[in-house]
Tab-separated table of C-alpha atoms in Angstrom:
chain	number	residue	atom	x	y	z
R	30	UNK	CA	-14.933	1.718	-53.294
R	31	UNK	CA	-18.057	0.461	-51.391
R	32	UNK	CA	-21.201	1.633	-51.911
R	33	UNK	CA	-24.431	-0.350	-49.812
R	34	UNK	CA	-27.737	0.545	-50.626
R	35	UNK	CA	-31.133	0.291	-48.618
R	36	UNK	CA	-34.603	1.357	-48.401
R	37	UNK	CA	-34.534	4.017	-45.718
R	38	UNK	CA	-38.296	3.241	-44.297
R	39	UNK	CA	-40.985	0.438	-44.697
R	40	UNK	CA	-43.856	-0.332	-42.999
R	41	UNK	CA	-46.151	-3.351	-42.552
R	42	UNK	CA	-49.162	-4.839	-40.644
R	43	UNK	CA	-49.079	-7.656	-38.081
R	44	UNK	CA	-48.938	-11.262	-39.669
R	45	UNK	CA	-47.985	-10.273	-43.107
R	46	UNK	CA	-44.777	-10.799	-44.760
R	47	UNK	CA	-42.071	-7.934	-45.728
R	48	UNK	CA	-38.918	-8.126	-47.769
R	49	UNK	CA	-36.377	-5.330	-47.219
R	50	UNK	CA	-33.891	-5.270	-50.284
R	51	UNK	CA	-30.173	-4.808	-50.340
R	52	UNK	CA	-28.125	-4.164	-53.638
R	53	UNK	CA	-24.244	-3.367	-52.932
R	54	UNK	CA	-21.100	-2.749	-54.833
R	55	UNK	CA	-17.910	-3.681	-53.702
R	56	UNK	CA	-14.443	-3.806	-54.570
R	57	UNK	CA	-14.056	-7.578	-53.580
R	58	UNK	CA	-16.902	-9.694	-51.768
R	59	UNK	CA	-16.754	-12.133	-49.395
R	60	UNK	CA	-20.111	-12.691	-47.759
R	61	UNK	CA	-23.125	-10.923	-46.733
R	62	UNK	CA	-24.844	-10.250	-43.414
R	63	UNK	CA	-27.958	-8.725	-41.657
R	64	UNK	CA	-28.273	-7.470	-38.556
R	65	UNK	CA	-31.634	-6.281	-36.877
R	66	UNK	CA	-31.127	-3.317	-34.381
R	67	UNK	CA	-33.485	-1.644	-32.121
R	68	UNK	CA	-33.571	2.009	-31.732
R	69	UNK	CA	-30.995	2.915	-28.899
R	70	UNK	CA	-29.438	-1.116	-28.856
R	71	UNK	CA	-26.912	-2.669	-29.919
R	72	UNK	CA	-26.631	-4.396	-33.701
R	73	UNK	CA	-27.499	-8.619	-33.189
R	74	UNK	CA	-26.915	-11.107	-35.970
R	75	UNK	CA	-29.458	-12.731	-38.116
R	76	UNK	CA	-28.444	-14.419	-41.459
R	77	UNK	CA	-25.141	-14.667	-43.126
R	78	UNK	CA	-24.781	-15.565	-47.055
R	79	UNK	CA	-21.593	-16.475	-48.951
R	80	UNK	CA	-22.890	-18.654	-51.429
R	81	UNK	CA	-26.282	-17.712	-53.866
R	82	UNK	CA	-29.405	-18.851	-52.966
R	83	UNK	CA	-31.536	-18.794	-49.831
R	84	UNK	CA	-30.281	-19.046	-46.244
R	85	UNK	CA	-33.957	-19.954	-43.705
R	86	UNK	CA	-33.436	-19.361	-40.265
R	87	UNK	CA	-37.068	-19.645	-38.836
R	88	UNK	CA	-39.520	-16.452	-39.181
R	89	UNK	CA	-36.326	-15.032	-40.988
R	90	UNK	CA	-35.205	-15.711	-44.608
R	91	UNK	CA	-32.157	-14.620	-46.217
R	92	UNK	CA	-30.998	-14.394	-50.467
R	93	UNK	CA	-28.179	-13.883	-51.994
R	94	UNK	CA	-27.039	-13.014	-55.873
R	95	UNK	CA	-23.797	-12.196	-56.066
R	96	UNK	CA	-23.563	-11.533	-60.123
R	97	UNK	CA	-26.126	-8.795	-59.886
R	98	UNK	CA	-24.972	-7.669	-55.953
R	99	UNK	CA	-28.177	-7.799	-54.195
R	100	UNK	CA	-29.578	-9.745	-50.970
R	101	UNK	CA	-32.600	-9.752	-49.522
R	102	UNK	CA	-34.486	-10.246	-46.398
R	103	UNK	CA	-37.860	-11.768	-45.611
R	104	UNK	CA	-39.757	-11.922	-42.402
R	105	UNK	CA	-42.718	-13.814	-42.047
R	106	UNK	CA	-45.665	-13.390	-39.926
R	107	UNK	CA	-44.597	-10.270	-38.565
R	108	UNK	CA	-44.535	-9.377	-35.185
R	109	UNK	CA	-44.979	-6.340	-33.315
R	110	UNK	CA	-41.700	-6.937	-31.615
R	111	UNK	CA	-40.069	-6.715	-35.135
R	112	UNK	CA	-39.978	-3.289	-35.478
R	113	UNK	CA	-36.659	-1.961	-36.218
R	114	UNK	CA	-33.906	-1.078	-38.050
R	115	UNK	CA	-32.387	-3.916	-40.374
R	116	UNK	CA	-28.833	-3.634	-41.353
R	117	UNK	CA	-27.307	-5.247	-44.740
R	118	UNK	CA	-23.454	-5.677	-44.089
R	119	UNK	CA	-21.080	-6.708	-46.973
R	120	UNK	CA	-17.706	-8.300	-45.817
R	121	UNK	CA	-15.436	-6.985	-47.623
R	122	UNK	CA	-12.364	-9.789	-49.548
R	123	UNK	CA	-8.574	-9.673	-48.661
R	124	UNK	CA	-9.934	-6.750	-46.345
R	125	UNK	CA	-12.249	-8.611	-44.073
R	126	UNK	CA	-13.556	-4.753	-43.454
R	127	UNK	CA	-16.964	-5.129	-42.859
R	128	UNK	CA	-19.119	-2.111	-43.959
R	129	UNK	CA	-22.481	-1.351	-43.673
R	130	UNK	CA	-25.630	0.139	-45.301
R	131	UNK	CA	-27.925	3.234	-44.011
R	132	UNK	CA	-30.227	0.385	-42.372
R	133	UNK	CA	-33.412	0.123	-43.316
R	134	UNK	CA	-36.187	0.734	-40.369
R	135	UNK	CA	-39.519	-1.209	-40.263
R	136	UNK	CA	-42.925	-0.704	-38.472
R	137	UNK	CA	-45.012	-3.155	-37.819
R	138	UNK	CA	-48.419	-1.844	-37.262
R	139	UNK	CA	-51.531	-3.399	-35.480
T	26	UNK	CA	-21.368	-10.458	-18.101
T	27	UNK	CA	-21.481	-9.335	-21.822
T	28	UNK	CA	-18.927	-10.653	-23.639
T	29	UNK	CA	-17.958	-7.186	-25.251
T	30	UNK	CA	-18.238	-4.234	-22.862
T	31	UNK	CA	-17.974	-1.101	-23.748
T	32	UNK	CA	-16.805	1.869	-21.396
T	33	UNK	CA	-18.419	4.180	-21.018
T	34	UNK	CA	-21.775	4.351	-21.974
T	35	UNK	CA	-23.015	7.590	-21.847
T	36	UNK	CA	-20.210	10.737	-21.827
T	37	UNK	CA	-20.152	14.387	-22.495
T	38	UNK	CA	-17.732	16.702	-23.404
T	39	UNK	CA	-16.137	19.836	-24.258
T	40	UNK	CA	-15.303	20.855	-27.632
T	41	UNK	CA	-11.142	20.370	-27.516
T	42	UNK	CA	-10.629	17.780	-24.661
T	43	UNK	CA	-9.407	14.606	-25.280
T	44	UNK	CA	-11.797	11.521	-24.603
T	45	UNK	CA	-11.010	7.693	-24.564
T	46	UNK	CA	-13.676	5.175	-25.150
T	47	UNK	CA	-13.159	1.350	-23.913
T	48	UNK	CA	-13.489	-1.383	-25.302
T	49	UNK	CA	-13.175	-4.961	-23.892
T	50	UNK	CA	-13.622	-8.565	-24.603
T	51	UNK	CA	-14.180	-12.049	-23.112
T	52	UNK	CA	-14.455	-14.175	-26.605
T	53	UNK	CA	-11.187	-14.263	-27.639
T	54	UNK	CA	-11.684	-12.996	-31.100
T	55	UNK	CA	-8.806	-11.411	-32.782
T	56	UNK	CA	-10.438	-8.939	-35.075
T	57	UNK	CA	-11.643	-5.946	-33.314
T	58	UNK	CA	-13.912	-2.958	-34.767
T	59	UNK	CA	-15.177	0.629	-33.813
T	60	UNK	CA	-17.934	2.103	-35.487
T	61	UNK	CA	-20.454	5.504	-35.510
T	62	UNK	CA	-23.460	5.647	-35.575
T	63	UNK	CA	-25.365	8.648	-36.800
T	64	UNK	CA	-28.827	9.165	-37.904
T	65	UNK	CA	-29.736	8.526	-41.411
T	66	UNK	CA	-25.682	7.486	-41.925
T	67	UNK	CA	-25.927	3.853	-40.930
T	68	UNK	CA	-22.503	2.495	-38.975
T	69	UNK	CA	-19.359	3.763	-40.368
T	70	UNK	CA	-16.018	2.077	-40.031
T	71	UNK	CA	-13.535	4.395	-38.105
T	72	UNK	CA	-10.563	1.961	-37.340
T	73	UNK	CA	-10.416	-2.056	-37.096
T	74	UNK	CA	-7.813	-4.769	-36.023
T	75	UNK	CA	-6.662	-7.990	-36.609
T	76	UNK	CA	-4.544	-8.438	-34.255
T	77	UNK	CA	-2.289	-6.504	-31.303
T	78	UNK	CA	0.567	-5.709	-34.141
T	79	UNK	CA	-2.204	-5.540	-37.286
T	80	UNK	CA	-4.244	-1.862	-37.236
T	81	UNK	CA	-5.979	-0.375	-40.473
T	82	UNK	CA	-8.164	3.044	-41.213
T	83	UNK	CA	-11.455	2.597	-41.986
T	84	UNK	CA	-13.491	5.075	-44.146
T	85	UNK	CA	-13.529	7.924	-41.443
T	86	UNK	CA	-9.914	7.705	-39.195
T	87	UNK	CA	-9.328	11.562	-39.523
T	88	UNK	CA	-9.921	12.985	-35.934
T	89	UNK	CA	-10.056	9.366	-34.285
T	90	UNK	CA	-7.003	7.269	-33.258
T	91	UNK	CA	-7.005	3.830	-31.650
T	92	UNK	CA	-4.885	1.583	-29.308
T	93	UNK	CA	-4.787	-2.129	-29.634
T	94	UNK	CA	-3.633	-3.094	-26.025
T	95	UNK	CA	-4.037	-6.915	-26.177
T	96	UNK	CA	-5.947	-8.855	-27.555
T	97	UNK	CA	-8.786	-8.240	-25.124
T	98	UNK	CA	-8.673	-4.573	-25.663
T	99	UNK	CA	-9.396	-2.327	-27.966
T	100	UNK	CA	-9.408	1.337	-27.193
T	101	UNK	CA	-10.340	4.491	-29.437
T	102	UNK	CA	-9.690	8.255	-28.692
T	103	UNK	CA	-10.688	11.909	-29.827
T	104	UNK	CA	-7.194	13.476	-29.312
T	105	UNK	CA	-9.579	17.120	-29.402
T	106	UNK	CA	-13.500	16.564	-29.538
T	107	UNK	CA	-15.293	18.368	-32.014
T	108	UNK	CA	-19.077	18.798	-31.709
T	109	UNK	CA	-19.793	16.493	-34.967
T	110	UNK	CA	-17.974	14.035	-33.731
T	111	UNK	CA	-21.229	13.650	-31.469
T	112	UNK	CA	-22.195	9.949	-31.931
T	113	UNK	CA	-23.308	6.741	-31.028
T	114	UNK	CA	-19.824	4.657	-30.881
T	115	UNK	CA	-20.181	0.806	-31.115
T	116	UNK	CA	-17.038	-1.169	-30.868
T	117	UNK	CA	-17.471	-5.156	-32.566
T	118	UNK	CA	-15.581	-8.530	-32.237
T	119	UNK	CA	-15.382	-11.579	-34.654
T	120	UNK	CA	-13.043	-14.428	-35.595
T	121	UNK	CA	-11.763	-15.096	-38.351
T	122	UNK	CA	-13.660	-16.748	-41.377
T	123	UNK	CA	-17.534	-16.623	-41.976
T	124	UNK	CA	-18.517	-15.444	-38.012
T	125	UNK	CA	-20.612	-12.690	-37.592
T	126	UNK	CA	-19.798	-9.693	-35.449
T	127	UNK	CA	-20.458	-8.873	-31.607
T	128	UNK	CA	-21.256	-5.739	-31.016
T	129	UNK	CA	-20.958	-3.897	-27.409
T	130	UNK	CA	-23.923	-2.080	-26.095
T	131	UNK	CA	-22.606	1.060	-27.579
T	132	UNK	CA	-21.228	4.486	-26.268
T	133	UNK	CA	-23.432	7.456	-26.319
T	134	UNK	CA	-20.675	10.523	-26.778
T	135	UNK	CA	-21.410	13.929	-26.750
T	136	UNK	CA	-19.590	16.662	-27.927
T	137	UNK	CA	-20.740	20.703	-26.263
């Protein structure tokens, strides 16, 4: 089976830095996404990971460790505009299913 | 034009009546996806496809079934709408290999 775990809620202030964490368990894995989604929109892409190690894609920082199952994102100097809900996706080997977590939603106070 | 469009966006409907929901796409991906959306329950996988021939249950088929019409299209219906089946529907695209999904602007369903 799958299972996908997130933080349900975080918050954070303007400038600072966050890290919303991601452990899953799968029956075969073969790659890891995030997806940032505001309230009423449609899911859009951010970072992909296959390999361990960190993926940096601007503001927006992706890891990967596949022998203990967890992924992480960071987001620097936070913006208002990133408030959210942030959605840890686990492709799923010889399946290519791809399921997702509960999402994890962020505020981003003044 | 978005290059997955869903169809439509915003329905409601009685409990028992059968409903189709659209999908369609311009970026000639094979693999097709519909998923629901419900608070506090992240996106669940109904149905997917890989292909027009190539169509597989996800973790919550009972109550849905889906249509593969070409490659372009990618259709799912409530044969008789139950009120919990009251959801935000997204369908999703990708190719094969490490792509990420496109998702469609989503389809606001609900069931009275």
């Amino acid at each position: 089976g799958q299972n996908i775990d997130q933080p349900t809620e975080m918050t954070a202030t303007e400038g600072a830095i966050v890290q919303i964490n991601c452990t899953y368990q799968t029956s075969g894995f073969n790659g890891l996404f995030w997806y940032q989604q505001h309230a009423g929109e449609a899911p859009t892409f951010l970072s992909y990971n296959v390999l361990d190690g960190l993926e940096e894609k601007g503001r927006f920082s992706s890891f990967l460790s596949r022998s203990k199952g967890y992924s992480y994102l960071l987001l620097k100097e936070l913006q208002m505009k990133d408030s959210a809900s942030y959605l840890c996706a686990v492709r799923v080997y010889n399946t290519d299913k791809l399921i997702f977590g509960t999402g994890t939603r962020l505020q981003v106070f003044p | 034009d978005a290059d997955v469009t869903q169809t439509p966006r915003n329905r409601i409907t009685k409990t028992g009546k059968r409903i189709m929901l659209e999908c369609s796409q311009t970026k000639g991906h094979d693999r097709m996806y519909w998923y629901r959306q419900d608070p506090g329950l992240g996106l669940r996988l109904i149905y997917y496809s890989f292909d027009v021939k190539d169509i597989n249950k996800g973790e919550i088929s009972d109550g849905y079934s889906v249509s593969r019409q070409a490659q372009a299209k990618f259709s799912l219906s409530l044969e008789s709408a139950i009120p919990n089946q009251t959801a935000l529907y997204f369908c999703a695209t990708r190719d094969g290999g490490d792509t990420e999904a496109f998702f469609g602007q989503g389809t606001r369903l609900t069931v009275v």
